[in-house]
C-alpha positions as a printed NumPy array, in Angstrom:
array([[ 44.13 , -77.656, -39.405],
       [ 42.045, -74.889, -40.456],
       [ 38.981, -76.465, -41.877],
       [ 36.563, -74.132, -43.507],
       [ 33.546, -74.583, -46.236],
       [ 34.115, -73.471, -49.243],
       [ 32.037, -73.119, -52.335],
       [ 34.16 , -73.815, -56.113],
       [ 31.851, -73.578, -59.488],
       [ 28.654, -74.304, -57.981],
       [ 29.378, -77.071, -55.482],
       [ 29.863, -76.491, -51.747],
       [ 31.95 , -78.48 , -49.894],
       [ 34.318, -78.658, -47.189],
       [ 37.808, -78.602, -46.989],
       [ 41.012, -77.295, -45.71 ],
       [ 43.337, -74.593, -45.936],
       [ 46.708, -74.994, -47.   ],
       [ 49.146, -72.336, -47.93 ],
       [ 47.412, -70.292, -50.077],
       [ 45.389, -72.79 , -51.4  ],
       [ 42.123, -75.163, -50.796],
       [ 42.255, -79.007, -49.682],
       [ 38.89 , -80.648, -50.998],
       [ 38.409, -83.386, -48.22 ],
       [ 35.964, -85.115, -50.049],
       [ 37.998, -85.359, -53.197],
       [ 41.093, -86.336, -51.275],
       [ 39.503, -89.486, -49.38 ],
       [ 35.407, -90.117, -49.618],
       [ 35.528, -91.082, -46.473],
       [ 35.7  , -87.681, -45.169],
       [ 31.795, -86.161, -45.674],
       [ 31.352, -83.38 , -47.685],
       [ 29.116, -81.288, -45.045],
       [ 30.514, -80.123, -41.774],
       [ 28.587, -81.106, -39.411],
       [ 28.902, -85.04 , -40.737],
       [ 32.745, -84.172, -40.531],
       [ 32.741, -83.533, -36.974],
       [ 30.574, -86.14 , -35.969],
       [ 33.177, -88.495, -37.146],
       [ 34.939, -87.199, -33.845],
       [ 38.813, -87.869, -33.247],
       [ 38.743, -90.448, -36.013],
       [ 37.255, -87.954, -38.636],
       [ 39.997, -85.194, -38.042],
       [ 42.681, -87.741, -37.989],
       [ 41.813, -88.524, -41.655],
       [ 41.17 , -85.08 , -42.688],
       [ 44.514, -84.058, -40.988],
       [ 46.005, -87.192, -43.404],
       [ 44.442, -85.741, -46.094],
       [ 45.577, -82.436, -45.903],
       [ 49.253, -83.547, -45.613],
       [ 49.137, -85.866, -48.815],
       [ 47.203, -83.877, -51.126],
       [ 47.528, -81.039, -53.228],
       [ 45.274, -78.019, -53.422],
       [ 42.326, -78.177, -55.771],
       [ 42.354, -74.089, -55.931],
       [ 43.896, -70.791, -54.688],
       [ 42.309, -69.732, -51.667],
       [ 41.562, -66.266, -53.608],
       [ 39.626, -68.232, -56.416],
       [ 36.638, -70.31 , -53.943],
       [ 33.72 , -68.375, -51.905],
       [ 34.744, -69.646, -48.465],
       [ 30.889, -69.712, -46.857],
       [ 30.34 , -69.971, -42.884],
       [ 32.558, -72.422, -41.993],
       [ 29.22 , -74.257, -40.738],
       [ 26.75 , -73.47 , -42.616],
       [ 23.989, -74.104, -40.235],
       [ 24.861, -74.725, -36.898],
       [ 22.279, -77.148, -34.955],
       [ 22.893, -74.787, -32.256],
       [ 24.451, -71.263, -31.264],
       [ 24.625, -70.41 , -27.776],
       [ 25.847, -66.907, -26.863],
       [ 27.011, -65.205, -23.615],
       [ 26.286, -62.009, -22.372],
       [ 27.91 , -59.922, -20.35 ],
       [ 31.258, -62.214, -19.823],
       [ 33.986, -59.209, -19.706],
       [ 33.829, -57.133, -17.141],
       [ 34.892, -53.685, -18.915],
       [ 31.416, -54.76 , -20.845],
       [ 29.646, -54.73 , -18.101],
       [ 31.422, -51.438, -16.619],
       [ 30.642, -49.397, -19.787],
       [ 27.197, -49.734, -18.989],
       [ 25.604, -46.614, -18.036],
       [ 24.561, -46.611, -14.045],
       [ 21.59 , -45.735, -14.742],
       [ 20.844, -48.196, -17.133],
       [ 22.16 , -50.883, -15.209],
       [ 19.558, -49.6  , -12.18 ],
       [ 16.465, -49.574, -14.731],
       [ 17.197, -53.364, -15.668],
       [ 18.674, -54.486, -12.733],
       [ 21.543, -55.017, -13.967],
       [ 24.461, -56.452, -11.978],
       [ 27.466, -58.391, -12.332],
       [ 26.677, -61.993, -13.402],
       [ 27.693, -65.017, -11.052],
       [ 26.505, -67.324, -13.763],
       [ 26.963, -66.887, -17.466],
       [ 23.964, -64.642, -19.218],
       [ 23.206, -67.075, -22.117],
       [ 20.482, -66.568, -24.904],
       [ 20.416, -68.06 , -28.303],
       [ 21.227, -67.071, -32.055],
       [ 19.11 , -68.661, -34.364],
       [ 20.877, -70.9  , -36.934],
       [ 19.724, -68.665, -39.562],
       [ 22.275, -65.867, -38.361],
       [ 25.14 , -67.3  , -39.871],
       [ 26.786, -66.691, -42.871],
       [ 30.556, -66.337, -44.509],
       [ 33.063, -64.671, -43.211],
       [ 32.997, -62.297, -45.996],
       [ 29.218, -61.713, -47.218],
       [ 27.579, -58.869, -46.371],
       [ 26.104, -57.947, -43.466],
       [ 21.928, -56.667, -43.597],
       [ 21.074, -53.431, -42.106],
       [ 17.43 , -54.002, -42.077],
       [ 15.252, -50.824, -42.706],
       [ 13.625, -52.041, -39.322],
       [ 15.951, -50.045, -37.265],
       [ 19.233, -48.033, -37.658],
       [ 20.23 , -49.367, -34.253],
       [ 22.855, -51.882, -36.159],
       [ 25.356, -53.158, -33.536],
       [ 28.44 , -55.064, -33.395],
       [ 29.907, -57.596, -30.506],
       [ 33.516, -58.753, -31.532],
       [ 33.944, -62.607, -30.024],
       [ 35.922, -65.941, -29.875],
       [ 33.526, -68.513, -31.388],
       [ 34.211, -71.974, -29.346],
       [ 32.967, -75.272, -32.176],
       [ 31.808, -78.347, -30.228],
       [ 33.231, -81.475, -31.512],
       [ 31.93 , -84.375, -29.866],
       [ 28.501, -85.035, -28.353],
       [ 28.498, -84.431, -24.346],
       [ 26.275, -83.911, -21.487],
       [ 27.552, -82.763, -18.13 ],
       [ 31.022, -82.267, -18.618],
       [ 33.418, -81.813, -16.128],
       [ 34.92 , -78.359, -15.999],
       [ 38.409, -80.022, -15.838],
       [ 37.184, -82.248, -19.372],
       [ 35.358, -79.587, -21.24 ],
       [ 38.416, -78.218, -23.132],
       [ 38.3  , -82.483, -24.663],
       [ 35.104, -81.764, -26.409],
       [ 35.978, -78.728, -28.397],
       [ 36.827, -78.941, -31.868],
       [ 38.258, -75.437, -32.753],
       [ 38.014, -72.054, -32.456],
       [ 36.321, -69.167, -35.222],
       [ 36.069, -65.547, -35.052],
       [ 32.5  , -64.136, -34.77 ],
       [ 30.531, -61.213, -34.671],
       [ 27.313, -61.174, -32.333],
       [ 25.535, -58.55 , -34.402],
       [ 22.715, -56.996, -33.076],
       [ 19.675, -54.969, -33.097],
       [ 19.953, -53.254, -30.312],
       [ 16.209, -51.423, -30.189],
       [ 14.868, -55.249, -30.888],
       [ 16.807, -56.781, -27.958],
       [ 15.99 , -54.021, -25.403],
       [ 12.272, -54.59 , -26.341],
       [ 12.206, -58.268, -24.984],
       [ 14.197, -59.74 , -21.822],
       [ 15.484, -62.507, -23.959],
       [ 17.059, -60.682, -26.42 ],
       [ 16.905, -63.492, -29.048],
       [ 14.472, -61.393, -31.842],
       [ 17.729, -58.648, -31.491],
       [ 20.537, -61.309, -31.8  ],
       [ 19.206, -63.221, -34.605],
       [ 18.334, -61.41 , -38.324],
       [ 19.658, -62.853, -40.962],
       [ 23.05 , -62.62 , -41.766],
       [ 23.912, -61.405, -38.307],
       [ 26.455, -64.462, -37.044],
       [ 29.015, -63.853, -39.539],
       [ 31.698, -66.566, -39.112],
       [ 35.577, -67.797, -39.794],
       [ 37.178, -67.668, -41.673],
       [ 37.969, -71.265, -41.019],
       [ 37.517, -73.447, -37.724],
       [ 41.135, -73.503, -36.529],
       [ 41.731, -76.921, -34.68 ],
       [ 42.714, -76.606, -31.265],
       [ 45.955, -77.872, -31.547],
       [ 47.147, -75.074, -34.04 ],
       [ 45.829, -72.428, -30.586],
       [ 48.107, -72.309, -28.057],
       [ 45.94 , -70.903, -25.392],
       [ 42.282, -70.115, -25.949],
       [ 42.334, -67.996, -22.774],
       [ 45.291, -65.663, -23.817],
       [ 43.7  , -64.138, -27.42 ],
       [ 43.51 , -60.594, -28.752],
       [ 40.416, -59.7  , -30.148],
       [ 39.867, -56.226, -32.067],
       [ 37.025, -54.932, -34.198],
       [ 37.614, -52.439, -36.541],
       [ 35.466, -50.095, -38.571],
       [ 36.834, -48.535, -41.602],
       [ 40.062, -48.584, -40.377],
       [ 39.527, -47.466, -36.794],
       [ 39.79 , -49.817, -33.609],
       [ 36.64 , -49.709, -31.553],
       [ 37.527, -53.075, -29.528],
       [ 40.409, -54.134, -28.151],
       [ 40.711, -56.785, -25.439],
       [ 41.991, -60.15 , -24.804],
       [ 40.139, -63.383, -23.892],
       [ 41.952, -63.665, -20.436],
       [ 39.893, -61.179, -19.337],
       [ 36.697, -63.251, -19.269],
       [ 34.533, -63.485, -16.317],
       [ 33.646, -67.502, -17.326],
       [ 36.845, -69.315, -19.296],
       [ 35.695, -71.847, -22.179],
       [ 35.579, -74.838, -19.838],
       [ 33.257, -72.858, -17.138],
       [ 30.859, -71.944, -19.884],
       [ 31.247, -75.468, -21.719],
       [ 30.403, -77.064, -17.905],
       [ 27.475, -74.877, -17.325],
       [ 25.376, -75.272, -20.593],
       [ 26.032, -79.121, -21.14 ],
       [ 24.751, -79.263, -17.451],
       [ 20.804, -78.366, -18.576],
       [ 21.032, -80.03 , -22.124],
       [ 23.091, -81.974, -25.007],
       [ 25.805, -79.667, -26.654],
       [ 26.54 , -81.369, -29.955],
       [ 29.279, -81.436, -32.703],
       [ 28.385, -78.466, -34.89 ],
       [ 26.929, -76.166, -31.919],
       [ 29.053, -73.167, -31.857],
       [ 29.477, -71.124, -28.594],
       [ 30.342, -67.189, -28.9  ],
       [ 31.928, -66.288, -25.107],
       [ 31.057, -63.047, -25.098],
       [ 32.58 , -59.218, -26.082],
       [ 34.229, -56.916, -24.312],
       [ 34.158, -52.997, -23.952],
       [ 33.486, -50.866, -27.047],
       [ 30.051, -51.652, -28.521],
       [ 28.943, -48.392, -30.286],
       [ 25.7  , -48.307, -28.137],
       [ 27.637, -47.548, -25.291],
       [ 30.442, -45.447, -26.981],
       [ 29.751, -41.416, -27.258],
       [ 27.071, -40.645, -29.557],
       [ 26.323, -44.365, -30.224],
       [ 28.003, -44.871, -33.572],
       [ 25.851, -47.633, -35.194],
       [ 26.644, -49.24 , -38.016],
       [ 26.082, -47.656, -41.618],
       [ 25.667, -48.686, -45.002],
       [ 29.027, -48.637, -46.747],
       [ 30.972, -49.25 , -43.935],
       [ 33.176, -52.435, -43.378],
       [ 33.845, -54.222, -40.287],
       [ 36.669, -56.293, -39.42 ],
       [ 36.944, -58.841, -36.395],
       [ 40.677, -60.384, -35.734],
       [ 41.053, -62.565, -33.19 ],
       [ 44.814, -63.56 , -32.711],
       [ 45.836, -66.744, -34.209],
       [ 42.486, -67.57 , -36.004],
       [ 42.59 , -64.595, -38.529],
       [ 39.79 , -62.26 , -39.584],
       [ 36.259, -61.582, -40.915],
       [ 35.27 , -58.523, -43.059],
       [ 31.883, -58.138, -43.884],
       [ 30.433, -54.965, -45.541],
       [ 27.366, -53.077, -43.889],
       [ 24.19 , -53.021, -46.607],
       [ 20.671, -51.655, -46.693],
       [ 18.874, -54.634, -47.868],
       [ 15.156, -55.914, -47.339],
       [ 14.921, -59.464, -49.055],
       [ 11.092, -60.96 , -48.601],
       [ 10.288, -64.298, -49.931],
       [  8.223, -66.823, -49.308],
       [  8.873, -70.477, -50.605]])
């Protein structure tokens, strides 16, 4: 399945694509929650009955006539991994990798993304007037499905729901200035997601992906998720060893070579542009670069 949440004359809800059209789960058996999150806490069960649901119903609308919104719209966590390709971590000037200390990790480099960073796979993305330094980081989103703590590296691939492109977006100036990097990784708007979470029995191999961002039309990454230094089940193993990973909590495994701070003349992102991420088998994202400075206060 390729579940997604979608958004149809004011109501948001999820659902499922099929053909060219949009399964409302909800509608289609009320058993199936309307929100995500509730969805995949119904585990094995849950998907069984949105898989039936899908098969015996029709679509409520063309998939070119609903909003389709982060496919979760606020994850309870997102856990990201740095430094997990190594032509990443080769494009890294030497002498930046002296200053920092930089070497080759022999456990995964995680940090988080606040929950706040997501949004759809098609709504803009905020250049802040903060800092021009607008980044992105092309990578395989991995959805949790079932709540787990110390998982065997041999079971980890069990408690996966499906798979989502993502873009790690990122201010680079703000994540040099702190060792954590979080206050770079996390502006609004900066996790765009999905288009959908593709089930994992519609990917053949997780491992063996292609993964490409492009930037008005030309290809600034290119690599393949074989290539990572820790697989899906290594990273899934590690982080449910220190806490809880629960159904909802995305994972994004990392980016390889190409970021524009690293690329000649560090091409950041501008306003106008559009960036695309594709990631073999799970389809695309396109989100347009704006200059935008919302302030509110509820």
């Amino acid at each position: 399945m390729r579940l997604i949440t979608f958004t149809l004359e004011g109501a948001t809800r999820t659902g499922a694509i099929k053909g060219d059209g949009v399964v409302d789960l909800n509608a289609a058996n009320s058993a199936i929650p309307d929100e995500m999150v509730a969805l995949l806490e119904g585990g094995d069960a849950m998907l069984a009955l949105a898989a039936a649901a899908v098969e015996s119903s029709s679509p409520v609308a063309a998939l070119s006539d609903v909003k389709l919104e982060s496919p979760i719209l606020c994850p309870p966590k997102i856990l990201a991994i740095g430094l997990n390709y190594r032509d990443h971590f080769d494009e890294i000037p030497a002498e930046i990798k002296e200053k920092r200390g930089l070497k080759l990790p022999t456990v995964p480099v995680v940090f988080n993304k606040q929950s706040t960073s997501a949004s759809g796979p098609y709504d803009p993305v905020d250049l802040p007037p903060e800092s021009p330094e607008l980044d992105y980081e092309a990578e395989l989103g991995v959805v949790i499905g079932k709540t787990c703590r110390r998982v065997p590296k041999e079971k980890a691939l069990d408690v996966v729901a499906g798979y989502t492109v993502l873009n790690d977006v990122t201010i680079r100036d703000w994540q040099r200035a702190t060792p954590t990097m979080t206050m770079g990784k996390s502006w609004d708007t900066h996790c765009p997601m999905g288009p959908a979470i593709v089930t994992k029995d519609e990917v053949s191999d997780p491992g063996n992906l292609g993964v490409r961002t492009i930037i008005d039309g030309e290809t600034v990454q290119n690599f393949n998720t074989s290539t990572m230094l820790f697989d899906i089940a290594s990273l899934i193993a590690h982080l449910s060893t220190a806490f809880t990973l629960r159904p909802g909590d995305v994972i994004a495994s990392g980016t390889g070579a190409g970021v524009a701070v690293f690329r000649p003349g560090q091409p950041f992102m501008t306003a106008g542009q559009i960036c695309r991420v594709e990631i073999d088998q799970l389809g695309h994202i396109e989100n347009r670069i704006e200059a935008n400075a919302p302030s509110f206060i509820h």
